[in-house]
Amino acid sequence: MKAGFVNIFGKPNAGKSTLLNALMGEKMAIVSPKVQTTRHRIKAFLNKPDEYQIIFSDTPGIIEARYKLHDKMMGAVKSALEDADVALLMVDANDNFEESDAIFSALKLKVPSLVILNKIDIAKNGKIAEAEAFFATKSYCKQLIKISALEKHHLQKLLDVILTFMPDGFPFYSEEDLSDLPTRFFVSEIIREKIYELFGDEIPYHTAVLINEYKEKEALTKIQADIVVNRDTQKTIIIGERGKMIKEIGTLARKDIEAFIQQKVFLELFVKVKPKWRDNDMRLKEYGYH
């Protein structure tokens, strides 16, 4: 059988998390139209017993670091470079190809790389042909594959090509598992996704989510989480008038968590102010940014 690591790189909003979820048929990574939604390296295992185990890694969008939080995010990208068997270099079909090229060239990849041209369903006139001509001349591009992660177009073709580059080997992880990350991690990410959905540009980037309690009982899982913000004004916004917004975060998150863990959930949320947490090593470690 075949077994190996396939790591996904690209600019923020190229569609990396959408692709991971589409390939897995499960919501493994949170998705938002806002940039920098993914902060961790998320590994997901696509298993076909006796045939293959592909370990996909979704990585944070490549950015210039402005906070220690960003340094940790770019550290996740660096660690993904070190163990890949195949790299998927994702490009938004409507984007500036020069910018993506600058990022891919700087990665100095030593493994076979496939350029994944995403969002072909909404590509502007001539952009697909332009991308084909542009990336054909790049030394890192073994092949260009055109897909729509959102519409799930050409995903089987992409999988077939990936498998041609996969080494033979035994599974690295149990074929029962979908990820090496704990359920608590995915629960905190679901809560964070709702903050991205409900609030404007600034607030999501100032928030972290910490799961303090996760108790599984026979008929119910009890979860208590803190939403951490930088300032009191942000706390006021997240709570909302008469607690309206925090209730909405809780309602939306609970539905998704119940679907994810297949059990009824009691979810309790608190908002805590921790000034400058994005630049505090101790806090970052506490919130799971190692």
C-alpha atoms as a PDB file:
ATOM      1  CA  MET A   1       0.000   0.000   0.000  1.00  0.00           C
ATOM      2  CA  LYS A   2       0.991   3.660  -0.189  1.00  0.00           C
ATOM      3  CA  ALA A   3       1.490   5.994   2.772  1.00  0.00           C
ATOM      4  CA  GLY A   4       2.860   9.500   2.975  1.00  0.00           C
ATOM      5  CA  PHE A   5       2.519  13.165   3.858  1.00  0.00           C
ATOM      6  CA  VAL A   6       0.867  15.738   1.579  1.00  0.00           C
ATOM      7  CA  ASN A   7       1.178  19.294   2.804  1.00  0.00           C
ATOM      8  CA  ILE A   8      -0.891  22.209   1.524  1.00  0.00           C
ATOM      9  CA  PHE A   9       0.698  25.658   1.169  1.00  0.00           C
ATOM     10  CA  GLY A  10      -0.482  28.980  -0.217  1.00  0.00           C
ATOM     11  CA  LYS A  11      -1.496  32.542   0.411  1.00  0.00           C
ATOM     12  CA  PRO A  12      -4.289  33.281   2.893  1.00  0.00           C
ATOM     13  CA  ASN A  13      -7.705  32.549   1.345  1.00  0.00           C
ATOM     14  CA  ALA A  14      -6.428  30.348  -1.486  1.00  0.00           C
ATOM     15  CA  GLY A  15      -8.868  27.657  -0.285  1.00  0.00           C
ATOM     16  CA  LYS A  16      -6.523  25.320   1.618  1.00  0.00           C
ATOM     17  CA  SER A  17      -8.981  24.491   4.415  1.00  0.00           C
ATOM     18  CA  THR A  18     -11.887  24.089   1.974  1.00  0.00           C
ATOM     19  CA  LEU A  19      -9.791  21.604  -0.014  1.00  0.00           C
ATOM     20  CA  LEU A  20      -8.847  19.629   3.101  1.00  0.00           C
ATOM     21  CA  ASN A  21     -12.502  19.370   4.161  1.00  0.00           C
ATOM     22  CA  ALA A  22     -13.619  18.389   0.644  1.00  0.00           C
ATOM     23  CA  LEU A  23     -10.996  15.632   0.337  1.00  0.00           C
ATOM     24  CA  MET A  24     -11.775  14.278   3.803  1.00  0.00           C
ATOM     25  CA  GLY A  25     -15.566  14.499   3.443  1.00  0.00           C
ATOM     26  CA  GLU A  26     -15.458  15.860   7.025  1.00  0.00           C
ATOM     27  CA  LYS A  27     -15.121  19.341   8.465  1.00  0.00           C
ATOM     28  CA  MET A  28     -11.553  19.148   9.746  1.00  0.00           C
ATOM     29  CA  ALA A  29     -10.566  22.794   9.342  1.00  0.00           C
ATOM     30  CA  ILE A  30     -12.637  25.887   9.994  1.00  0.00           C
ATOM     31  CA  VAL A  31     -13.386  28.058   7.002  1.00  0.00           C
ATOM     32  CA  SER A  32     -13.998  31.783   6.704  1.00  0.00           C
ATOM     33  CA  PRO A  33     -13.702  34.387   3.928  1.00  0.00           C
ATOM     34  CA  LYS A  34     -11.443  36.340   6.327  1.00  0.00           C
ATOM     35  CA  VAL A  35      -7.683  35.825   5.992  1.00  0.00           C
ATOM     36  CA  GLN A  36      -5.571  34.095   8.670  1.00  0.00           C
ATOM     37  CA  THR A  37      -8.411  31.858   9.835  1.00  0.00           C
ATOM     38  CA  THR A  38      -6.107  28.818  10.126  1.00  0.00           C
ATOM     39  CA  ARG A  39      -3.574  29.278  12.924  1.00  0.00           C
ATOM     40  CA  HIS A  40      -2.339  25.719  13.444  1.00  0.00           C
ATOM     41  CA  ARG A  41      -1.071  22.926  11.292  1.00  0.00           C
ATOM     42  CA  ILE A  42      -3.999  20.522  11.056  1.00  0.00           C
ATOM     43  CA  LYS A  43      -3.242  16.941  10.057  1.00  0.00           C
ATOM     44  CA  ALA A  44      -6.033  14.796   8.638  1.00  0.00           C
ATOM     45  CA  PHE A  45      -5.741  11.139   7.640  1.00  0.00           C
ATOM     46  CA  LEU A  46      -7.444   9.919   4.472  1.00  0.00           C
ATOM     47  CA  ASN A  47      -7.582   6.141   4.778  1.00  0.00           C
ATOM     48  CA  LYS A  48      -8.485   3.494   2.235  1.00  0.00           C
ATOM     49  CA  PRO A  49      -7.619   0.220   3.998  1.00  0.00           C
ATOM     50  CA  ASP A  50      -5.028  -1.928   2.164  1.00  0.00           C
ATOM     51  CA  GLU A  51      -4.629   0.799  -0.476  1.00  0.00           C
ATOM     52  CA  TYR A  52      -3.399   4.065   1.041  1.00  0.00           C
ATOM     53  CA  GLN A  53      -3.094   6.403   3.988  1.00  0.00           C
ATOM     54  CA  ILE A  54      -2.572  10.016   2.935  1.00  0.00           C
ATOM     55  CA  ILE A  55      -1.739  12.393   5.769  1.00  0.00           C
ATOM     56  CA  PHE A  56      -2.851  15.834   4.638  1.00  0.00           C
ATOM     57  CA  SER A  57      -1.644  18.945   6.443  1.00  0.00           C
ATOM     58  CA  ASP A  58      -3.474  22.243   6.187  1.00  0.00           C
ATOM     59  CA  THR A  59      -1.087  25.058   7.109  1.00  0.00           C
ATOM     60  CA  PRO A  60      -1.666  28.718   7.993  1.00  0.00           C
ATOM     61  CA  GLY A  61      -1.613  31.132   5.027  1.00  0.00           C
ATOM     62  CA  ILE A  62       1.887  32.513   4.540  1.00  0.00           C
ATOM     63  CA  ILE A  63       2.142  36.035   5.955  1.00  0.00           C
ATOM     64  CA  GLU A  64       4.691  38.459   7.294  1.00  0.00           C
ATOM     65  CA  ALA A  65       4.828  38.028  11.083  1.00  0.00           C
ATOM     66  CA  ARG A  66       3.699  41.042  13.134  1.00  0.00           C
ATOM     67  CA  TYR A  67       3.055  39.308  16.474  1.00  0.00           C
ATOM     68  CA  LYS A  68       4.504  36.308  18.290  1.00  0.00           C
ATOM     69  CA  LEU A  69       1.245  34.568  17.353  1.00  0.00           C
ATOM     70  CA  HIS A  70       2.207  35.013  13.683  1.00  0.00           C
ATOM     71  CA  ASP A  71       5.694  33.611  14.419  1.00  0.00           C
ATOM     72  CA  LYS A  72       4.041  30.473  15.841  1.00  0.00           C
ATOM     73  CA  MET A  73       1.800  30.233  12.758  1.00  0.00           C
ATOM     74  CA  MET A  74       4.793  30.480  10.404  1.00  0.00           C
ATOM     75  CA  GLY A  75       6.579  27.897  12.570  1.00  0.00           C
ATOM     76  CA  ALA A  76       3.713  25.527  11.710  1.00  0.00           C
ATOM     77  CA  VAL A  77       4.396  26.171   8.003  1.00  0.00           C
ATOM     78  CA  LYS A  78       8.124  25.481   8.505  1.00  0.00           C
ATOM     79  CA  SER A  79       7.487  22.178  10.290  1.00  0.00           C
ATOM     80  CA  ALA A  80       5.213  21.112   7.416  1.00  0.00           C
ATOM     81  CA  LEU A  81       8.035  21.750   4.925  1.00  0.00           C
ATOM     82  CA  GLU A  82      10.257  19.295   6.719  1.00  0.00           C
ATOM     83  CA  ASP A  83       8.196  16.099   6.432  1.00  0.00           C
ATOM     84  CA  ALA A  84       6.281  16.414   3.136  1.00  0.00           C
ATOM     85  CA  ASP A  85       6.395  13.714   0.450  1.00  0.00           C
ATOM     86  CA  VAL A  86       4.313  15.902  -1.857  1.00  0.00           C
ATOM     87  CA  ALA A  87       3.497  19.613  -1.667  1.00  0.00           C
ATOM     88  CA  LEU A  88       0.236  21.070  -2.939  1.00  0.00           C
ATOM     89  CA  LEU A  89       0.760  24.726  -3.854  1.00  0.00           C
ATOM     90  CA  MET A  90      -2.660  26.359  -3.895  1.00  0.00           C
ATOM     91  CA  VAL A  91      -3.447  29.351  -6.060  1.00  0.00           C
ATOM     92  CA  ASP A  92      -6.718  31.265  -6.354  1.00  0.00           C
ATOM     93  CA  ALA A  93      -7.486  31.371 -10.100  1.00  0.00           C
ATOM     94  CA  ASN A  94      -8.420  35.070  -9.836  1.00  0.00           C
ATOM     95  CA  ASP A  95      -5.354  36.044  -7.846  1.00  0.00           C
ATOM     96  CA  ASN A  96      -1.986  37.593  -8.665  1.00  0.00           C
ATOM     97  CA  PHE A  97       0.186  34.663  -9.797  1.00  0.00           C
ATOM     98  CA  GLU A  98       3.447  36.580  -9.255  1.00  0.00           C
ATOM     99  CA  GLU A  99       2.708  36.850  -5.518  1.00  0.00           C
ATOM    100  CA  SER A 100       2.060  33.118  -5.178  1.00  0.00           C
ATOM    101  CA  ASP A 101       5.182  32.378  -7.215  1.00  0.00           C
ATOM    102  CA  ALA A 102       7.291  34.514  -4.842  1.00  0.00           C
ATOM    103  CA  ILE A 103       5.978  32.482  -1.891  1.00  0.00           C
ATOM    104  CA  PHE A 104       6.474  29.091  -3.567  1.00  0.00           C
ATOM    105  CA  SER A 105       9.996  29.961  -4.722  1.00  0.00           C
ATOM    106  CA  ALA A 106      10.928  31.083  -1.188  1.00  0.00           C
ATOM    107  CA  LEU A 107       9.761  27.732   0.256  1.00  0.00           C
ATOM    108  CA  LYS A 108      12.736  26.052  -1.508  1.00  0.00           C
ATOM    109  CA  LEU A 109      10.790  22.805  -1.804  1.00  0.00           C
ATOM    110  CA  LYS A 110      12.751  19.587  -2.155  1.00  0.00           C
ATOM    111  CA  VAL A 111       9.745  17.340  -2.879  1.00  0.00           C
ATOM    112  CA  PRO A 112       7.458  16.953  -5.914  1.00  0.00           C
ATOM    113  CA  SER A 113       5.069  19.920  -6.006  1.00  0.00           C
ATOM    114  CA  LEU A 114       1.694  20.170  -7.689  1.00  0.00           C
ATOM    115  CA  VAL A 115       0.249  23.613  -8.398  1.00  0.00           C
ATOM    116  CA  ILE A 116      -3.453  23.481  -7.565  1.00  0.00           C
ATOM    117  CA  LEU A 117      -5.410  26.139  -9.419  1.00  0.00           C
ATOM    118  CA  ASN A 118      -8.507  26.588  -7.265  1.00  0.00           C
ATOM    119  CA  LYS A 119     -11.854  28.371  -7.800  1.00  0.00           C
ATOM    120  CA  ILE A 120     -11.965  27.565 -11.537  1.00  0.00           C
ATOM    121  CA  ASP A 121     -15.778  27.735 -11.283  1.00  0.00           C
ATOM    122  CA  ILE A 122     -15.494  31.524 -10.785  1.00  0.00           C
ATOM    123  CA  ALA A 123     -12.322  32.197 -12.787  1.00  0.00           C
ATOM    124  CA  LYS A 124     -12.359  35.386 -14.836  1.00  0.00           C
ATOM    125  CA  ASN A 125     -11.913  35.175 -18.619  1.00  0.00           C
ATOM    126  CA  GLY A 126      -8.465  34.038 -19.651  1.00  0.00           C
ATOM    127  CA  LYS A 127      -7.183  33.458 -16.100  1.00  0.00           C
ATOM    128  CA  ILE A 128      -6.989  29.651 -16.421  1.00  0.00           C
ATOM    129  CA  ALA A 129      -4.953  29.813 -19.645  1.00  0.00           C
ATOM    130  CA  GLU A 130      -2.788  32.531 -18.091  1.00  0.00           C
ATOM    131  CA  ALA A 131      -2.081  30.327 -15.041  1.00  0.00           C
ATOM    132  CA  GLU A 132      -1.218  27.318 -17.225  1.00  0.00           C
ATOM    133  CA  ALA A 133       1.289  29.376 -19.233  1.00  0.00           C
ATOM    134  CA  PHE A 134       2.720  31.069 -16.127  1.00  0.00           C
ATOM    135  CA  PHE A 135       3.331  27.989 -13.969  1.00  0.00           C
ATOM    136  CA  ALA A 136       4.497  25.782 -16.872  1.00  0.00           C
ATOM    137  CA  THR A 137       7.817  27.641 -16.766  1.00  0.00           C
ATOM    138  CA  LYS A 138       8.363  27.191 -13.004  1.00  0.00           C
ATOM    139  CA  SER A 139      10.874  24.548 -11.938  1.00  0.00           C
ATOM    140  CA  TYR A 140       8.902  23.600  -8.789  1.00  0.00           C
ATOM    141  CA  CYS A 141       5.711  22.815 -10.759  1.00  0.00           C
ATOM    142  CA  LYS A 142       5.551  19.102 -11.597  1.00  0.00           C
ATOM    143  CA  GLN A 143       1.969  19.457 -12.813  1.00  0.00           C
ATOM    144  CA  LEU A 144      -0.873  21.989 -12.695  1.00  0.00           C
ATOM    145  CA  ILE A 145      -4.260  20.646 -11.655  1.00  0.00           C
ATOM    146  CA  LYS A 146      -7.438  22.730 -12.016  1.00  0.00           C
ATOM    147  CA  ILE A 147     -10.080  22.265  -9.316  1.00  0.00           C
ATOM    148  CA  SER A 148     -12.918  23.881  -7.424  1.00  0.00           C
ATOM    149  CA  ALA A 149     -12.592  22.801  -3.783  1.00  0.00           C
ATOM    150  CA  LEU A 150     -15.924  24.383  -2.878  1.00  0.00           C
ATOM    151  CA  GLU A 151     -17.827  22.700  -5.725  1.00  0.00           C
ATOM    152  CA  LYS A 152     -15.728  19.492  -5.364  1.00  0.00           C
ATOM    153  CA  HIS A 153     -14.745  19.574  -9.063  1.00  0.00           C
ATOM    154  CA  HIS A 154     -11.846  17.311 -10.187  1.00  0.00           C
ATOM    155  CA  LEU A 155     -10.957  16.098  -6.672  1.00  0.00           C
ATOM    156  CA  GLN A 156     -10.687  12.456  -7.768  1.00  0.00           C
ATOM    157  CA  LYS A 157      -8.261  13.468 -10.507  1.00  0.00           C
ATOM    158  CA  LEU A 158      -6.190  15.343  -7.914  1.00  0.00           C
ATOM    159  CA  LEU A 159      -6.192  12.300  -5.623  1.00  0.00           C
ATOM    160  CA  ASP A 160      -5.088  10.014  -8.478  1.00  0.00           C
ATOM    161  CA  VAL A 161      -2.157  12.316  -9.275  1.00  0.00           C
ATOM    162  CA  ILE A 162      -1.144  12.558  -5.592  1.00  0.00           C
ATOM    163  CA  LEU A 163      -1.088   8.754  -5.345  1.00  0.00           C
ATOM    164  CA  THR A 164       1.380   8.495  -8.233  1.00  0.00           C
ATOM    165  CA  PHE A 165       3.872  10.446  -6.085  1.00  0.00           C
ATOM    166  CA  MET A 166       3.146   8.612  -2.806  1.00  0.00           C
ATOM    167  CA  PRO A 167       5.848   6.260  -1.496  1.00  0.00           C
ATOM    168  CA  ASP A 168       5.027   2.630  -0.684  1.00  0.00           C
ATOM    169  CA  GLY A 169       4.737   1.982   3.033  1.00  0.00           C
ATOM    170  CA  PHE A 170       2.665   1.067   6.038  1.00  0.00           C
ATOM    171  CA  PRO A 171       0.174   3.427   7.720  1.00  0.00           C
ATOM    172  CA  PHE A 172       1.736   5.914  10.145  1.00  0.00           C
ATOM    173  CA  TYR A 173      -1.455   6.200  12.205  1.00  0.00           C
ATOM    174  CA  SER A 174      -4.369   3.960  13.145  1.00  0.00           C
ATOM    175  CA  GLU A 175      -6.787   3.656  10.237  1.00  0.00           C
ATOM    176  CA  GLU A 176      -9.619   4.369  12.701  1.00  0.00           C
ATOM    177  CA  ASP A 177      -8.340   7.903  13.337  1.00  0.00           C
ATOM    178  CA  LEU A 178      -9.084  11.036  11.327  1.00  0.00           C
ATOM    179  CA  SER A 179      -6.438  13.243  12.976  1.00  0.00           C
ATOM    180  CA  ASP A 180      -3.681  13.300  15.605  1.00  0.00           C
ATOM    181  CA  LEU A 181      -5.325  16.299  17.270  1.00  0.00           C
ATOM    182  CA  PRO A 182      -7.691  15.860  20.259  1.00  0.00           C
ATOM    183  CA  THR A 183     -11.431  16.488  20.021  1.00  0.00           C
ATOM    184  CA  ARG A 184     -10.988  19.491  22.356  1.00  0.00           C
ATOM    185  CA  PHE A 185      -8.913  21.188  19.647  1.00  0.00           C
ATOM    186  CA  PHE A 186     -11.686  20.822  17.051  1.00  0.00           C
ATOM    187  CA  VAL A 187     -14.286  22.052  19.552  1.00  0.00           C
ATOM    188  CA  SER A 188     -12.246  25.219  20.244  1.00  0.00           C
ATOM    189  CA  GLU A 189     -11.870  25.766  16.491  1.00  0.00           C
ATOM    190  CA  ILE A 190     -15.635  25.469  15.922  1.00  0.00           C
ATOM    191  CA  ILE A 191     -16.255  28.161  18.552  1.00  0.00           C
ATOM    192  CA  ARG A 192     -13.578  30.358  16.945  1.00  0.00           C
ATOM    193  CA  GLU A 193     -15.188  29.876  13.524  1.00  0.00           C
ATOM    194  CA  LYS A 194     -18.483  31.290  14.837  1.00  0.00           C
ATOM    195  CA  ILE A 195     -16.644  34.416  16.016  1.00  0.00           C
ATOM    196  CA  TYR A 196     -15.271  34.821  12.469  1.00  0.00           C
ATOM    197  CA  GLU A 197     -18.796  34.409  11.083  1.00  0.00           C
ATOM    198  CA  LEU A 198     -20.535  36.863  13.414  1.00  0.00           C
ATOM    199  CA  PHE A 199     -18.087  39.726  13.865  1.00  0.00           C
ATOM    200  CA  GLY A 200     -16.433  42.355  11.681  1.00  0.00           C
ATOM    201  CA  ASP A 201     -12.858  42.557  10.525  1.00  0.00           C
ATOM    202  CA  GLU A 202     -11.000  43.311  13.742  1.00  0.00           C
ATOM    203  CA  ILE A 203     -12.549  41.193  16.496  1.00  0.00           C
ATOM    204  CA  PRO A 204     -11.711  37.647  15.253  1.00  0.00           C
ATOM    205  CA  TYR A 205      -7.977  38.400  15.103  1.00  0.00           C
ATOM    206  CA  HIS A 206      -7.952  39.484  18.748  1.00  0.00           C
ATOM    207  CA  THR A 207      -9.644  36.336  20.058  1.00  0.00           C
ATOM    208  CA  ALA A 208      -8.492  32.928  21.205  1.00  0.00           C
ATOM    209  CA  VAL A 209     -10.570  30.073  22.615  1.00  0.00           C
ATOM    210  CA  LEU A 210      -9.548  27.975  25.607  1.00  0.00           C
ATOM    211  CA  ILE A 211     -11.437  24.803  26.567  1.00  0.00           C
ATOM    212  CA  ASN A 212     -11.385  24.542  30.370  1.00  0.00           C
ATOM    213  CA  GLU A 213     -13.745  21.624  30.811  1.00  0.00           C
ATOM    214  CA  TYR A 214     -14.699  18.741  28.534  1.00  0.00           C
ATOM    215  CA  LYS A 215     -16.697  16.073  30.368  1.00  0.00           C
ATOM    216  CA  GLU A 216     -18.298  13.219  28.457  1.00  0.00           C
ATOM    217  CA  LYS A 217     -21.303  11.663  30.140  1.00  0.00           C
ATOM    218  CA  GLU A 218     -23.533   8.981  28.702  1.00  0.00           C
ATOM    219  CA  ALA A 219     -26.182  11.253  27.221  1.00  0.00           C
ATOM    220  CA  LEU A 220     -24.442  14.637  27.277  1.00  0.00           C
ATOM    221  CA  THR A 221     -21.018  16.245  26.885  1.00  0.00           C
ATOM    222  CA  LYS A 222     -20.432  19.276  29.102  1.00  0.00           C
ATOM    223  CA  ILE A 223     -18.048  21.882  27.688  1.00  0.00           C
ATOM    224  CA  GLN A 224     -16.912  25.118  29.300  1.00  0.00           C
ATOM    225  CA  ALA A 225     -14.772  27.469  27.229  1.00  0.00           C
ATOM    226  CA  ASP A 226     -13.258  30.927  27.580  1.00  0.00           C
ATOM    227  CA  ILE A 227     -13.197  33.372  24.687  1.00  0.00           C
ATOM    228  CA  VAL A 228     -10.054  35.423  25.264  1.00  0.00           C
ATOM    229  CA  VAL A 229      -9.796  39.014  23.999  1.00  0.00           C
ATOM    230  CA  ASN A 230      -7.264  41.860  24.245  1.00  0.00           C
ATOM    231  CA  ARG A 231      -9.443  44.660  25.606  1.00  0.00           C
ATOM    232  CA  ASP A 232     -12.599  45.394  27.629  1.00  0.00           C
ATOM    233  CA  THR A 233     -14.257  47.037  24.599  1.00  0.00           C
ATOM    234  CA  GLN A 234     -13.869  43.757  22.677  1.00  0.00           C
ATOM    235  CA  LYS A 235     -15.410  41.841  25.586  1.00  0.00           C
ATOM    236  CA  THR A 236     -18.430  44.176  25.467  1.00  0.00           C
ATOM    237  CA  ILE A 237     -18.827  43.583  21.694  1.00  0.00           C
ATOM    238  CA  ILE A 238     -18.575  39.785  22.023  1.00  0.00           C
ATOM    239  CA  ILE A 239     -21.119  39.654  24.853  1.00  0.00           C
ATOM    240  CA  GLY A 240     -23.433  42.036  22.980  1.00  0.00           C
ATOM    241  CA  GLU A 241     -26.490  43.866  24.254  1.00  0.00           C
ATOM    242  CA  ARG A 242     -28.120  41.772  27.007  1.00  0.00           C
ATOM    243  CA  GLY A 243     -25.829  38.874  26.100  1.00  0.00           C
ATOM    244  CA  LYS A 244     -27.313  38.559  22.588  1.00  0.00           C
ATOM    245  CA  MET A 245     -24.040  37.896  20.727  1.00  0.00           C
ATOM    246  CA  ILE A 246     -22.504  35.410  23.163  1.00  0.00           C
ATOM    247  CA  LYS A 247     -25.794  33.465  23.076  1.00  0.00           C
ATOM    248  CA  GLU A 248     -25.645  33.375  19.286  1.00  0.00           C
ATOM    249  CA  ILE A 249     -22.023  32.157  19.289  1.00  0.00           C
ATOM    250  CA  GLY A 250     -23.073  29.433  21.752  1.00  0.00           C
ATOM    251  CA  THR A 251     -26.128  28.338  19.758  1.00  0.00           C
ATOM    252  CA  LEU A 252     -24.276  28.102  16.422  1.00  0.00           C
ATOM    253  CA  ALA A 253     -21.213  26.424  17.947  1.00  0.00           C
ATOM    254  CA  ARG A 254     -23.268  23.885  19.908  1.00  0.00           C
ATOM    255  CA  LYS A 255     -25.059  22.708  16.732  1.00  0.00           C
ATOM    256  CA  ASP A 256     -21.762  22.132  14.920  1.00  0.00           C
ATOM    257  CA  ILE A 257     -20.087  20.490  17.925  1.00  0.00           C
ATOM    258  CA  GLU A 258     -23.040  18.107  18.306  1.00  0.00           C
ATOM    259  CA  ALA A 259     -22.757  17.181  14.623  1.00  0.00           C
ATOM    260  CA  PHE A 260     -18.986  16.685  15.021  1.00  0.00           C
ATOM    261  CA  ILE A 261     -19.001  14.504  18.164  1.00  0.00           C
ATOM    262  CA  GLN A 262     -22.421  12.920  17.486  1.00  0.00           C
ATOM    263  CA  GLN A 263     -23.736  13.665  20.955  1.00  0.00           C
ATOM    264  CA  LYS A 264     -25.824  16.272  22.781  1.00  0.00           C
ATOM    265  CA  VAL A 265     -23.765  19.134  24.182  1.00  0.00           C
ATOM    266  CA  PHE A 266     -24.139  21.574  27.062  1.00  0.00           C
ATOM    267  CA  LEU A 267     -21.898  24.529  26.161  1.00  0.00           C
ATOM    268  CA  GLU A 268     -20.995  27.328  28.569  1.00  0.00           C
ATOM    269  CA  LEU A 269     -18.991  30.336  27.313  1.00  0.00           C
ATOM    270  CA  PHE A 270     -17.227  33.099  29.244  1.00  0.00           C
ATOM    271  CA  VAL A 271     -15.292  36.095  27.897  1.00  0.00           C
ATOM    272  CA  LYS A 272     -11.932  36.915  29.524  1.00  0.00           C
ATOM    273  CA  VAL A 273      -9.707  39.948  28.903  1.00  0.00           C
ATOM    274  CA  LYS A 274      -5.971  39.126  28.623  1.00  0.00           C
ATOM    275  CA  PRO A 275      -4.151  42.231  27.324  1.00  0.00           C
ATOM    276  CA  LYS A 276      -1.560  41.636  24.562  1.00  0.00           C
ATOM    277  CA  TRP A 277      -2.024  37.849  24.635  1.00  0.00           C
ATOM    278  CA  ARG A 278      -0.820  37.608  20.996  1.00  0.00           C
ATOM    279  CA  ASP A 279       2.658  38.726  22.108  1.00  0.00           C
ATOM    280  CA  ASN A 280       2.859  36.769  25.359  1.00  0.00           C
ATOM    281  CA  ASP A 281       4.757  33.444  25.116  1.00  0.00           C
ATOM    282  CA  MET A 282       3.177  32.003  28.249  1.00  0.00           C
ATOM    283  CA  ARG A 283      -0.363  32.836  27.133  1.00  0.00           C
ATOM    284  CA  LEU A 284       0.259  31.541  23.598  1.00  0.00           C
ATOM    285  CA  LYS A 285       1.445  28.224  25.035  1.00  0.00           C
ATOM    286  CA  GLU A 286      -1.645  28.048  27.283  1.00  0.00           C
ATOM    287  CA  TYR A 287      -3.899  28.584  24.242  1.00  0.00           C
ATOM    288  CA  GLY A 288      -2.192  25.805  22.265  1.00  0.00           C
ATOM    289  CA  TYR A 289       0.281  27.784  20.117  1.00  0.00           C
ATOM    290  CA  HIS A 290       3.538  25.920  20.649  1.00  0.00           C
END
